[in-house]
Amino acid sequence: MTAQPIRANSILPARREDIELHTADGPTLVGELALPADRDPVATLVCLHPLPTHGGMMDSHIFRKAAWRLPALAGLAVLRFNSRGTSSVRGTSEGSFDNGRAERYDVAAAIEHAEYADLPHLWLLAWSFGTDLALMYGCDPGVDGAILLSPPLRQASSQDLSTWAESGKPVIALVPEFDDYLRPDEARQRFAAIPQAEVVGVPGAKHLWVGDAETVLDEVVKRVAPDAYPLPRTWDGPMSYGDASAYADRTVAAFSDVPRPG
């Protein structure tokens, strides 16, 4: 079969199943688990999405592309879910958005599901609002580390950072050069509280990573499945295509306040 370029809406082979996560405080959350089609996964990404009140969901474009590509290209399991009260094509999770408070139970349910499924090497892949959830609630014994996309450090406290520092677990922050909320130099200062944290400034990128998904996925795979780095840009096997129009009316903005100048 002739190799075809991997495009934004390319879907590569995987074992995909709809899942439900059951939280300790009651709500049932909808999600999906994507596994390599023909082998056991080498590691697992548990995705924590951007702010749902501004369009964040399990299908926010980086997570959608991770689930569509990384099981085949890197042998990764990708677990995505809608936090409480959040909707996507997959459905709507029960409960109501709680501005990062009750969402602690959502994070715990996702980690528990991955552990129950005996998935290996759990990494949190968190974006914007999701990065605060990861920092506040994700330093779990079953988690190997965290990769933070566009972390605003709005809700995570100094104690949360200390918890990660004391754990010694790797924390990688991918920070866009032109982020609306936290840029690389300031991020390096803030993340100095975690000695093992690595801040990667991404030239030219913005908070929503539009046009930079390949860079993000490469950086993720470099840490979680280094044998698959760098990711190929073509695929010579079966390929289908997703309907991107299903997400045309959804943004992945993180906050409603006015972006910083410049």
Short mmCIF file of N, CA, C and O in Angstrom, two decimals, residues 131-132 135 146-154 156-157 160-162 164-165 171-175 182-200:
data_model
loop_
_atom_site.label_atom_id
_atom_site.label_comp_id
_atom_site.label_asym_id
_atom_site.label_seq_id
_atom_site.Cartn_x
_atom_site.Cartn_y
_atom_site.Cartn_z
N THR A 131 -4.58 21.27 33.19
CA THR A 131 -3.27 21.23 33.86
C THR A 131 -3.41 21.57 35.33
O THR A 131 -2.69 21.03 36.17
N ASP A 132 -4.34 22.47 35.66
CA ASP A 132 -4.56 22.75 37.08
C ASP A 132 -5.13 21.51 37.78
O ASP A 132 -4.75 21.19 38.91
N LEU A 135 -2.21 19.16 38.35
CA LEU A 135 -1.33 19.58 39.43
C LEU A 135 -1.99 19.46 40.79
O LEU A 135 -1.34 19.10 41.78
N ALA A 146 3.49 13.83 34.40
CA ALA A 146 2.49 14.71 33.80
C ALA A 146 3.11 15.54 32.69
O ALA A 146 4.24 16.03 32.82
N ILE A 147 2.36 15.68 31.60
CA ILE A 147 2.73 16.58 30.51
C ILE A 147 1.64 17.64 30.43
O ILE A 147 0.46 17.33 30.27
N LEU A 148 2.04 18.88 30.60
CA LEU A 148 1.11 20.00 30.73
C LEU A 148 1.19 20.88 29.49
O LEU A 148 2.27 21.38 29.16
N LEU A 149 0.06 21.07 28.82
CA LEU A 149 0.00 21.92 27.63
C LEU A 149 -0.62 23.26 28.00
O LEU A 149 -1.71 23.31 28.56
N SER A 150 0.08 24.35 27.71
CA SER A 150 -0.42 25.70 28.00
C SER A 150 -0.88 25.84 29.46
O SER A 150 -2.00 26.26 29.72
N PRO A 151 -0.02 25.51 30.43
CA PRO A 151 -0.47 25.61 31.82
C PRO A 151 -0.61 27.07 32.25
O PRO A 151 0.35 27.84 32.15
N PRO A 152 -1.78 27.47 32.74
CA PRO A 152 -1.95 28.85 33.20
C PRO A 152 -1.54 29.06 34.65
O PRO A 152 -1.32 30.19 35.08
N LEU A 153 -1.45 27.97 35.42
CA LEU A 153 -1.16 28.05 36.86
C LEU A 153 -2.10 29.03 37.54
O LEU A 153 -1.68 29.89 38.31
N ARG A 154 -3.38 28.89 37.27
CA ARG A 154 -4.38 29.77 37.86
C ARG A 154 -4.90 29.24 39.19
O ARG A 154 -5.16 30.01 40.11
N ALA A 156 -3.78 25.95 40.72
CA ALA A 156 -2.83 25.13 41.47
C ALA A 156 -2.06 26.00 42.46
O ALA A 156 -1.59 27.09 42.12
N SER A 157 -1.94 25.51 43.68
CA SER A 157 -1.29 26.27 44.75
C SER A 157 0.18 25.90 44.87
O SER A 157 0.66 24.92 44.28
N ASP A 160 0.45 22.41 45.99
CA ASP A 160 0.31 21.43 44.90
C ASP A 160 1.64 21.24 44.19
O ASP A 160 2.04 20.10 43.88
N LEU A 161 2.34 22.34 43.91
CA LEU A 161 3.64 22.23 43.27
C LEU A 161 4.63 21.50 44.17
O LEU A 161 5.44 20.69 43.69
N SER A 162 4.57 21.75 45.48
CA SER A 162 5.46 21.07 46.41
C SER A 162 5.20 19.56 46.43
O SER A 162 6.14 18.77 46.55
N TRP A 164 4.21 17.72 43.93
CA TRP A 164 4.89 17.15 42.76
C TRP A 164 6.40 17.16 42.95
O TRP A 164 7.10 16.21 42.58
N ALA A 165 6.93 18.24 43.53
CA ALA A 165 8.37 18.32 43.76
C ALA A 165 8.84 17.17 44.64
O ALA A 165 9.85 16.51 44.35
N VAL A 171 7.62 16.21 35.37
CA VAL A 171 6.61 17.17 34.96
C VAL A 171 7.18 17.94 33.78
O VAL A 171 8.23 18.58 33.89
N ILE A 172 6.51 17.85 32.63
CA ILE A 172 6.96 18.54 31.43
C ILE A 172 5.88 19.55 31.05
O ILE A 172 4.72 19.17 30.86
N ALA A 173 6.24 20.81 30.97
CA ALA A 173 5.31 21.86 30.60
C ALA A 173 5.66 22.36 29.21
O ALA A 173 6.77 22.87 28.99
N LEU A 174 4.73 22.20 28.27
CA LEU A 174 4.90 22.74 26.92
C LEU A 174 4.20 24.09 26.89
O LEU A 174 2.97 24.16 27.03
N VAL A 175 4.99 25.15 26.72
CA VAL A 175 4.48 26.51 26.88
C VAL A 175 4.64 27.27 25.56
O VAL A 175 5.77 27.46 25.09
N LEU A 182 0.38 32.40 30.26
CA LEU A 182 1.68 32.15 30.88
C LEU A 182 2.66 31.83 29.77
O LEU A 182 2.46 30.87 29.03
N ARG A 183 3.72 32.64 29.67
CA ARG A 183 4.70 32.46 28.60
C ARG A 183 5.98 31.81 29.15
O ARG A 183 6.14 31.70 30.37
N PRO A 184 6.87 31.36 28.27
CA PRO A 184 7.97 30.50 28.73
C PRO A 184 8.83 31.07 29.86
O PRO A 184 9.13 30.34 30.82
N ASP A 185 9.25 32.32 29.79
CA ASP A 185 10.14 32.84 30.83
C ASP A 185 9.46 32.84 32.20
O ASP A 185 10.06 32.43 33.21
N GLU A 186 8.21 33.30 32.23
CA GLU A 186 7.48 33.29 33.50
C GLU A 186 7.21 31.87 33.96
O GLU A 186 7.27 31.55 35.16
N ALA A 187 6.93 30.98 33.01
CA ALA A 187 6.68 29.58 33.37
C ALA A 187 7.91 28.96 34.02
O ALA A 187 7.79 28.21 35.00
N ARG A 188 9.09 29.29 33.51
CA ARG A 188 10.31 28.74 34.12
C ARG A 188 10.47 29.21 35.56
O ARG A 188 10.90 28.45 36.44
N GLN A 189 10.11 30.45 35.81
CA GLN A 189 10.18 30.96 37.18
C GLN A 189 9.18 30.25 38.08
O GLN A 189 9.51 29.85 39.20
N ARG A 190 7.96 30.10 37.59
CA ARG A 190 6.90 29.49 38.42
C ARG A 190 7.18 28.00 38.66
O ARG A 190 6.98 27.50 39.77
N PHE A 191 7.65 27.31 37.64
CA PHE A 191 7.88 25.87 37.77
C PHE A 191 9.21 25.55 38.44
O PHE A 191 9.52 24.38 38.68
N ALA A 192 9.98 26.57 38.79
CA ALA A 192 11.22 26.33 39.55
C ALA A 192 10.91 25.69 40.90
O ALA A 192 11.78 25.07 41.52
N ALA A 193 9.65 25.80 41.34
CA ALA A 193 9.24 25.15 42.59
C ALA A 193 9.27 23.63 42.48
O ALA A 193 9.22 22.93 43.51
N ILE A 194 9.31 23.11 41.26
CA ILE A 194 9.41 21.67 41.02
C ILE A 194 10.78 21.44 40.37
O ILE A 194 10.93 21.62 39.15
N PRO A 195 11.80 21.06 41.13
CA PRO A 195 13.16 20.99 40.57
C PRO A 195 13.28 20.12 39.34
O PRO A 195 14.07 20.41 38.43
N GLN A 196 12.49 19.04 39.29
CA GLN A 196 12.60 18.12 38.15
C GLN A 196 11.75 18.55 36.96
O GLN A 196 11.77 17.90 35.91
N ALA A 197 11.00 19.65 37.09
CA ALA A 197 10.13 20.08 35.99
C ALA A 197 10.96 20.58 34.81
O ALA A 197 12.01 21.22 34.99
N GLU A 198 10.49 20.28 33.63
CA GLU A 198 11.11 20.74 32.39
C GLU A 198 10.12 21.63 31.66
O GLU A 198 9.00 21.20 31.37
N VAL A 199 10.50 22.86 31.42
CA VAL A 199 9.66 23.80 30.68
C VAL A 199 10.19 23.89 29.26
O VAL A 199 11.35 24.26 29.04
N VAL A 200 9.35 23.57 28.29
CA VAL A 200 9.73 23.59 26.88
C VAL A 200 8.96 24.73 26.22
O VAL A 200 7.74 24.66 26.06
#
